[in-house]
Amino acid sequence: MLDIRKFSRSEILVSPSILAADFCELGRECDEVVAAGAELLHLDVMDGKLVPNISFGVPVISSLRKRNQALFDVHLMIDRPLFYAPAFAKAGADHITFHYECSDDLDQTVDCIHAQGCTAGMSLKPATPAEALFPYLDKLEMVLVMTVEPGFGGQSFMEDQVLKIAAFRREIARRNLNCHIEVDGGIGEKNVNKVVANGANVLVAGTSVFRHPEGMVKAVKVLHDAKELLDTAL
Ligand code: DX5
Ligand code: ZN
């Protein structure tokens, strides 16, 4: 089982969101993006309640698990993550992120994810301040800053969320924690330098990777190439 703790905060990790893949070609496109250099696969699960859209669930993840060795980065945009986390762990999740805005107890949900043998992450919608997650940082392996309103791929990057990335970077450094900072939503060539310079090291990208006009190898390379800026940010 792959473990995000084996990677350091000073590495750039690319996590393509399969929402932008062609679902008829899903297995093959996931193989292709991992061969192109992506370390993670970002799997966006939506329940139509926490966010206004429905995507896919356990069966899609367990099918992909049978043929793909990447680190499965499951993003649960669902209202009851405590109830469903064990099923996603069994389906093959390596890392599970859930939302601060969900209905379940946050500490219990983190503990449940860990008890299933996965690493845990917490995410927040654009209107939620970074400080809301500070009390949980010491037990999380990753925080996920949304740079769009969660629910749909292909939206425009929200510039004002960059300050939130920087706030997490400062707090994680101040407390000397081992917590990755992931960004998700509208990430690509135009803004990768900015998010990395502010401290993000795990980059989710759907449209800019699966729909890149020059192909996935080029798309993944563009994201990894921001590494230099991370060295100065940390
Ligand atoms: C949005 C999802 C994202 C999204 C990213 O709710 O969490 O992971 O699919 O896709 P792009 O990169 O196209 O914004
Ligand atoms: Zn996501």
PDB file of C-alpha atoms in Angstrom, residues 3-221:
ATOM      1  CA  ASP A   3       1.746   5.948   1.816  1.00  0.00           C
ATOM      2  CA  ILE A   4       1.831   9.734   1.451  1.00  0.00           C
ATOM      3  CA  ARG A   5       4.065   9.881   4.571  1.00  0.00           C
ATOM      4  CA  LYS A   6       6.877   8.368   2.478  1.00  0.00           C
ATOM      5  CA  PHE A   7       6.990  11.591   0.471  1.00  0.00           C
ATOM      6  CA  SER A   8       8.425  14.795   1.875  1.00  0.00           C
ATOM      7  CA  ARG A   9       6.814  18.237   1.872  1.00  0.00           C
ATOM      8  CA  SER A  10       9.684  19.372  -0.335  1.00  0.00           C
ATOM      9  CA  GLU A  11       8.525  17.180  -3.237  1.00  0.00           C
ATOM     10  CA  ILE A  12       5.871  18.099  -5.798  1.00  0.00           C
ATOM     11  CA  LEU A  13       3.261  15.365  -6.176  1.00  0.00           C
ATOM     12  CA  VAL A  14       0.814  15.408  -9.069  1.00  0.00           C
ATOM     13  CA  SER A  15      -2.702  14.070  -8.500  1.00  0.00           C
ATOM     14  CA  PRO A  16      -4.791  14.086 -11.698  1.00  0.00           C
ATOM     15  CA  SER A  17      -8.535  14.276 -11.085  1.00  0.00           C
ATOM     16  CA  ILE A  18     -10.244  11.545 -13.073  1.00  0.00           C
ATOM     17  CA  LEU A  19     -13.418  13.653 -13.331  1.00  0.00           C
ATOM     18  CA  ALA A  20     -11.850  15.103 -16.477  1.00  0.00           C
ATOM     19  CA  ALA A  21     -11.072  11.684 -17.994  1.00  0.00           C
ATOM     20  CA  ASP A  22     -13.217   9.939 -20.593  1.00  0.00           C
ATOM     21  CA  PHE A  23     -15.181   7.489 -18.420  1.00  0.00           C
ATOM     22  CA  CYS A  24     -15.495   5.041 -21.331  1.00  0.00           C
ATOM     23  CA  GLU A  25     -11.690   4.888 -21.383  1.00  0.00           C
ATOM     24  CA  LEU A  26     -11.114   5.268 -17.653  1.00  0.00           C
ATOM     25  CA  GLY A  27      -8.777   2.334 -16.999  1.00  0.00           C
ATOM     26  CA  ARG A  28      -6.576   3.138 -19.971  1.00  0.00           C
ATOM     27  CA  GLU A  29      -6.465   6.900 -19.281  1.00  0.00           C
ATOM     28  CA  CYS A  30      -5.479   6.278 -15.648  1.00  0.00           C
ATOM     29  CA  ASP A  31      -2.670   3.954 -16.789  1.00  0.00           C
ATOM     30  CA  GLU A  32      -1.537   6.637 -19.218  1.00  0.00           C
ATOM     31  CA  VAL A  33      -1.458   9.447 -16.667  1.00  0.00           C
ATOM     32  CA  VAL A  34       0.526   7.366 -14.169  1.00  0.00           C
ATOM     33  CA  ALA A  35       2.974   6.371 -16.928  1.00  0.00           C
ATOM     34  CA  ALA A  36       3.253  10.109 -17.654  1.00  0.00           C
ATOM     35  CA  GLY A  37       4.648  10.644 -14.133  1.00  0.00           C
ATOM     36  CA  ALA A  38       1.679  11.282 -11.819  1.00  0.00           C
ATOM     37  CA  GLU A  39       2.306   9.845  -8.352  1.00  0.00           C
ATOM     38  CA  LEU A  40      -1.332  10.001  -7.174  1.00  0.00           C
ATOM     39  CA  LEU A  41      -4.776   9.566  -8.705  1.00  0.00           C
ATOM     40  CA  HIS A  42      -7.387  11.997  -7.379  1.00  0.00           C
ATOM     41  CA  LEU A  43     -10.793  10.344  -7.051  1.00  0.00           C
ATOM     42  CA  ASP A  44     -13.643  12.831  -6.517  1.00  0.00           C
ATOM     43  CA  VAL A  45     -16.651  11.291  -4.780  1.00  0.00           C
ATOM     44  CA  MET A  46     -19.787  13.491  -4.607  1.00  0.00           C
ATOM     45  CA  ASP A  47     -23.123  12.700  -2.976  1.00  0.00           C
ATOM     46  CA  GLY A  48     -25.421  15.484  -4.220  1.00  0.00           C
ATOM     47  CA  LYS A  49     -25.780  16.729  -0.640  1.00  0.00           C
ATOM     48  CA  LEU A  50     -22.505  18.270   0.542  1.00  0.00           C
ATOM     49  CA  VAL A  51     -22.029  19.477  -3.045  1.00  0.00           C
ATOM     50  CA  PRO A  52     -24.612  19.955  -5.813  1.00  0.00           C
ATOM     51  CA  ASN A  53     -23.452  17.084  -8.031  1.00  0.00           C
ATOM     52  CA  ILE A  54     -23.171  13.282  -8.023  1.00  0.00           C
ATOM     53  CA  SER A  55     -20.053  11.585  -9.413  1.00  0.00           C
ATOM     54  CA  PHE A  56     -19.074   7.961  -8.691  1.00  0.00           C
ATOM     55  CA  GLY A  57     -18.452   5.719  -5.707  1.00  0.00           C
ATOM     56  CA  VAL A  58     -16.977   2.485  -4.397  1.00  0.00           C
ATOM     57  CA  PRO A  59     -17.362   0.197  -7.466  1.00  0.00           C
ATOM     58  CA  VAL A  60     -15.391   2.522  -9.760  1.00  0.00           C
ATOM     59  CA  ILE A  61     -12.550   2.773  -7.236  1.00  0.00           C
ATOM     60  CA  SER A  62     -12.342  -0.970  -6.610  1.00  0.00           C
ATOM     61  CA  SER A  63     -12.228  -1.671 -10.361  1.00  0.00           C
ATOM     62  CA  LEU A  64      -9.426   0.848 -10.864  1.00  0.00           C
ATOM     63  CA  ARG A  65      -7.523  -0.593  -7.886  1.00  0.00           C
ATOM     64  CA  LYS A  66      -7.220  -3.954  -9.664  1.00  0.00           C
ATOM     65  CA  ARG A  67      -5.128  -2.492 -12.461  1.00  0.00           C
ATOM     66  CA  ASN A  68      -3.487   0.677 -11.155  1.00  0.00           C
ATOM     67  CA  GLN A  69      -0.684   0.969  -8.578  1.00  0.00           C
ATOM     68  CA  ALA A  70      -0.747   4.759  -8.029  1.00  0.00           C
ATOM     69  CA  LEU A  71      -1.471   6.241  -4.615  1.00  0.00           C
ATOM     70  CA  PHE A  72      -5.260   6.551  -4.516  1.00  0.00           C
ATOM     71  CA  ASP A  73      -6.127  10.024  -3.202  1.00  0.00           C
ATOM     72  CA  VAL A  74      -9.867   9.843  -2.471  1.00  0.00           C
ATOM     73  CA  HIS A  75     -11.641  13.196  -2.024  1.00  0.00           C
ATOM     74  CA  LEU A  76     -14.946  12.581  -0.254  1.00  0.00           C
ATOM     75  CA  MET A  77     -17.290  15.489  -0.974  1.00  0.00           C
ATOM     76  CA  ILE A  78     -20.017  13.748   0.986  1.00  0.00           C
ATOM     77  CA  ASP A  79     -22.067  14.600   4.053  1.00  0.00           C
ATOM     78  CA  ARG A  80     -21.444  11.350   6.016  1.00  0.00           C
ATOM     79  CA  PRO A  81     -17.746  10.467   5.599  1.00  0.00           C
ATOM     80  CA  LEU A  82     -17.601   8.629   8.928  1.00  0.00           C
ATOM     81  CA  PHE A  83     -20.250   6.197   7.725  1.00  0.00           C
ATOM     82  CA  TYR A  84     -18.706   5.614   4.281  1.00  0.00           C
ATOM     83  CA  ALA A  85     -14.931   5.812   4.907  1.00  0.00           C
ATOM     84  CA  PRO A  86     -14.524   2.079   5.698  1.00  0.00           C
ATOM     85  CA  ALA A  87     -16.091   1.103   2.362  1.00  0.00           C
ATOM     86  CA  PHE A  88     -13.717   3.421   0.479  1.00  0.00           C
ATOM     87  CA  ALA A  89     -10.740   2.055   2.401  1.00  0.00           C
ATOM     88  CA  LYS A  90     -11.748  -1.493   1.467  1.00  0.00           C
ATOM     89  CA  ALA A  91     -12.203  -0.432  -2.158  1.00  0.00           C
ATOM     90  CA  GLY A  92      -8.522   0.538  -2.256  1.00  0.00           C
ATOM     91  CA  ALA A  93      -8.129   4.119  -1.035  1.00  0.00           C
ATOM     92  CA  ASP A  94      -4.646   4.908   0.299  1.00  0.00           C
ATOM     93  CA  HIS A  95      -5.494   8.422   1.443  1.00  0.00           C
ATOM     94  CA  ILE A  96      -8.960   9.773   2.293  1.00  0.00           C
ATOM     95  CA  THR A  97      -9.792  13.490   2.515  1.00  0.00           C
ATOM     96  CA  PHE A  98     -13.164  14.634   3.833  1.00  0.00           C
ATOM     97  CA  HIS A  99     -14.734  18.047   4.392  1.00  0.00           C
ATOM     98  CA  TYR A 100     -14.795  20.278   7.458  1.00  0.00           C
ATOM     99  CA  GLU A 101     -18.375  21.197   6.423  1.00  0.00           C
ATOM    100  CA  CYS A 102     -19.723  17.618   6.672  1.00  0.00           C
ATOM    101  CA  SER A 103     -22.253  16.458   9.285  1.00  0.00           C
ATOM    102  CA  ASP A 104     -20.083  13.861  11.032  1.00  0.00           C
ATOM    103  CA  ASP A 105     -17.811  14.357  14.036  1.00  0.00           C
ATOM    104  CA  LEU A 106     -14.455  15.502  12.630  1.00  0.00           C
ATOM    105  CA  ASP A 107     -12.161  13.850  15.197  1.00  0.00           C
ATOM    106  CA  GLN A 108     -14.017  10.568  14.966  1.00  0.00           C
ATOM    107  CA  THR A 109     -13.820  10.643  11.177  1.00  0.00           C
ATOM    108  CA  VAL A 110     -10.038  11.175  11.223  1.00  0.00           C
ATOM    109  CA  ASP A 111      -9.657   8.337  13.742  1.00  0.00           C
ATOM    110  CA  CYS A 112     -11.850   6.043  11.648  1.00  0.00           C
ATOM    111  CA  ILE A 113      -9.790   6.708   8.489  1.00  0.00           C
ATOM    112  CA  HIS A 114      -6.574   5.939  10.393  1.00  0.00           C
ATOM    113  CA  ALA A 115      -8.082   2.796  11.904  1.00  0.00           C
ATOM    114  CA  GLN A 116      -8.769   1.593   8.344  1.00  0.00           C
ATOM    115  CA  GLY A 117      -5.050   1.883   7.564  1.00  0.00           C
ATOM    116  CA  CYS A 118      -5.343   5.006   5.401  1.00  0.00           C
ATOM    117  CA  THR A 119      -3.826   8.442   5.850  1.00  0.00           C
ATOM    118  CA  ALA A 120      -6.293  11.257   6.518  1.00  0.00           C
ATOM    119  CA  GLY A 121      -6.889  14.685   5.043  1.00  0.00           C
ATOM    120  CA  MET A 122      -9.361  17.472   5.695  1.00  0.00           C
ATOM    121  CA  SER A 123     -10.598  19.969   3.125  1.00  0.00           C
ATOM    122  CA  LEU A 124     -12.488  23.234   3.347  1.00  0.00           C
ATOM    123  CA  LYS A 125     -14.785  25.145   1.028  1.00  0.00           C
ATOM    124  CA  PRO A 126     -13.665  28.605  -0.148  1.00  0.00           C
ATOM    125  CA  ALA A 127     -15.792  30.411   2.476  1.00  0.00           C
ATOM    126  CA  THR A 128     -14.267  28.498   5.418  1.00  0.00           C
ATOM    127  CA  PRO A 129     -11.185  30.166   6.951  1.00  0.00           C
ATOM    128  CA  ALA A 130      -7.914  28.230   7.262  1.00  0.00           C
ATOM    129  CA  GLU A 131      -7.950  28.735  11.052  1.00  0.00           C
ATOM    130  CA  ALA A 132     -10.989  26.429  11.347  1.00  0.00           C
ATOM    131  CA  LEU A 133      -8.718  23.467  10.540  1.00  0.00           C
ATOM    132  CA  PHE A 134      -5.776  24.459  12.753  1.00  0.00           C
ATOM    133  CA  PRO A 135      -6.964  22.379  15.757  1.00  0.00           C
ATOM    134  CA  TYR A 136      -6.844  19.212  13.604  1.00  0.00           C
ATOM    135  CA  LEU A 137      -3.529  19.728  11.820  1.00  0.00           C
ATOM    136  CA  ASP A 138      -1.416  17.613  14.149  1.00  0.00           C
ATOM    137  CA  LYS A 139      -3.434  14.499  13.307  1.00  0.00           C
ATOM    138  CA  LEU A 140      -3.741  15.046   9.557  1.00  0.00           C
ATOM    139  CA  GLU A 141      -1.300  13.888   6.887  1.00  0.00           C
ATOM    140  CA  MET A 142      -2.689  16.427   4.401  1.00  0.00           C
ATOM    141  CA  VAL A 143      -4.913  19.506   4.145  1.00  0.00           C
ATOM    142  CA  LEU A 144      -6.736  20.193   0.895  1.00  0.00           C
ATOM    143  CA  VAL A 145      -7.354  23.814  -0.068  1.00  0.00           C
ATOM    144  CA  MET A 146     -10.197  24.150  -2.578  1.00  0.00           C
ATOM    145  CA  THR A 147      -9.486  26.803  -5.198  1.00  0.00           C
ATOM    146  CA  VAL A 148     -12.988  26.406  -6.702  1.00  0.00           C
ATOM    147  CA  GLU A 149     -16.393  25.828  -5.123  1.00  0.00           C
ATOM    148  CA  PRO A 150     -16.391  21.991  -4.877  1.00  0.00           C
ATOM    149  CA  GLY A 151     -18.807  20.074  -7.093  1.00  0.00           C
ATOM    150  CA  PHE A 152     -17.590  20.369 -10.657  1.00  0.00           C
ATOM    151  CA  GLY A 153     -14.415  20.011 -12.685  1.00  0.00           C
ATOM    152  CA  GLY A 154     -13.390  22.615 -15.243  1.00  0.00           C
ATOM    153  CA  GLN A 155     -14.076  25.754 -13.167  1.00  0.00           C
ATOM    154  CA  SER A 156     -11.874  28.853 -12.911  1.00  0.00           C
ATOM    155  CA  PHE A 157      -9.202  29.101 -10.217  1.00  0.00           C
ATOM    156  CA  MET A 158     -10.139  31.423  -7.305  1.00  0.00           C
ATOM    157  CA  GLU A 159      -7.212  33.747  -6.799  1.00  0.00           C
ATOM    158  CA  ASP A 160      -8.268  34.803  -3.278  1.00  0.00           C
ATOM    159  CA  GLN A 161      -7.677  31.284  -1.929  1.00  0.00           C
ATOM    160  CA  VAL A 162      -3.910  31.682  -2.322  1.00  0.00           C
ATOM    161  CA  LEU A 163      -3.749  33.494   1.039  1.00  0.00           C
ATOM    162  CA  LYS A 164      -5.259  30.400   2.638  1.00  0.00           C
ATOM    163  CA  ILE A 165      -2.470  28.203   1.237  1.00  0.00           C
ATOM    164  CA  ALA A 166       0.065  30.613   2.748  1.00  0.00           C
ATOM    165  CA  ALA A 167      -1.748  30.566   6.104  1.00  0.00           C
ATOM    166  CA  PHE A 168      -1.470  26.751   6.227  1.00  0.00           C
ATOM    167  CA  ARG A 169       2.176  26.887   5.185  1.00  0.00           C
ATOM    168  CA  ARG A 170       3.010  29.297   8.032  1.00  0.00           C
ATOM    169  CA  GLU A 171       1.096  27.304  10.655  1.00  0.00           C
ATOM    170  CA  ILE A 172       2.556  23.933   9.561  1.00  0.00           C
ATOM    171  CA  ALA A 173       6.084  25.395   9.621  1.00  0.00           C
ATOM    172  CA  ARG A 174       5.547  27.128  12.978  1.00  0.00           C
ATOM    173  CA  ARG A 175       4.405  23.868  14.615  1.00  0.00           C
ATOM    174  CA  ASN A 176       6.923  21.795  12.634  1.00  0.00           C
ATOM    175  CA  LEU A 177       4.216  19.383  11.431  1.00  0.00           C
ATOM    176  CA  ASN A 178       4.413  16.715   8.744  1.00  0.00           C
ATOM    177  CA  CYS A 179       1.343  17.749   6.834  1.00  0.00           C
ATOM    178  CA  HIS A 180       1.195  18.050   3.053  1.00  0.00           C
ATOM    179  CA  ILE A 181      -0.684  20.959   1.470  1.00  0.00           C
ATOM    180  CA  GLU A 182      -2.809  19.972  -1.519  1.00  0.00           C
ATOM    181  CA  VAL A 183      -4.641  22.367  -3.864  1.00  0.00           C
ATOM    182  CA  ASP A 184      -7.623  21.473  -6.003  1.00  0.00           C
ATOM    183  CA  GLY A 185      -9.580  23.391  -8.615  1.00  0.00           C
ATOM    184  CA  GLY A 186      -8.579  25.045 -11.870  1.00  0.00           C
ATOM    185  CA  ILE A 187      -4.862  24.270 -11.394  1.00  0.00           C
ATOM    186  CA  GLY A 188      -2.641  24.431 -14.487  1.00  0.00           C
ATOM    187  CA  GLU A 189       0.153  26.249 -16.228  1.00  0.00           C
ATOM    188  CA  LYS A 190      -1.227  29.744 -15.458  1.00  0.00           C
ATOM    189  CA  ASN A 191      -1.312  29.421 -11.668  1.00  0.00           C
ATOM    190  CA  VAL A 192       0.936  26.503 -10.679  1.00  0.00           C
ATOM    191  CA  ASN A 193       3.864  28.766  -9.840  1.00  0.00           C
ATOM    192  CA  LYS A 194       1.739  30.927  -7.573  1.00  0.00           C
ATOM    193  CA  VAL A 195       0.220  28.056  -5.557  1.00  0.00           C
ATOM    194  CA  VAL A 196       3.582  26.327  -5.151  1.00  0.00           C
ATOM    195  CA  ALA A 197       5.366  29.564  -4.217  1.00  0.00           C
ATOM    196  CA  ASN A 198       2.795  29.908  -1.433  1.00  0.00           C
ATOM    197  CA  GLY A 199       3.508  26.413  -0.106  1.00  0.00           C
ATOM    198  CA  ALA A 200       1.294  23.877  -1.910  1.00  0.00           C
ATOM    199  CA  ASN A 201       3.163  20.669  -2.806  1.00  0.00           C
ATOM    200  CA  VAL A 202       0.382  18.262  -3.871  1.00  0.00           C
ATOM    201  CA  LEU A 203      -1.298  19.451  -7.061  1.00  0.00           C
ATOM    202  CA  VAL A 204      -4.702  18.213  -8.182  1.00  0.00           C
ATOM    203  CA  ALA A 205      -5.451  18.889 -11.832  1.00  0.00           C
ATOM    204  CA  GLY A 206      -8.232  17.466 -13.963  1.00  0.00           C
ATOM    205  CA  THR A 207      -8.839  19.479 -17.098  1.00  0.00           C
ATOM    206  CA  SER A 208      -5.263  20.744 -17.471  1.00  0.00           C
ATOM    207  CA  VAL A 209      -3.887  17.182 -17.402  1.00  0.00           C
ATOM    208  CA  PHE A 210      -6.450  14.980 -19.157  1.00  0.00           C
ATOM    209  CA  ARG A 211      -7.293  17.636 -21.771  1.00  0.00           C
ATOM    210  CA  HIS A 212      -3.859  19.159 -22.349  1.00  0.00           C
ATOM    211  CA  PRO A 213      -3.438  19.888 -26.074  1.00  0.00           C
ATOM    212  CA  GLU A 214       0.153  18.568 -26.014  1.00  0.00           C
ATOM    213  CA  GLY A 215      -0.695  15.422 -24.047  1.00  0.00           C
ATOM    214  CA  MET A 216      -0.396  14.121 -20.509  1.00  0.00           C
ATOM    215  CA  VAL A 217       3.419  13.853 -20.348  1.00  0.00           C
ATOM    216  CA  LYS A 218       3.755  17.576 -21.041  1.00  0.00           C
ATOM    217  CA  ALA A 219       0.880  18.413 -18.659  1.00  0.00           C
ATOM    218  CA  VAL A 220       2.391  16.495 -15.727  1.00  0.00           C
ATOM    219  CA  LYS A 221       5.853  17.957 -16.433  1.00  0.00           C
TER     220      LYS A 221
END
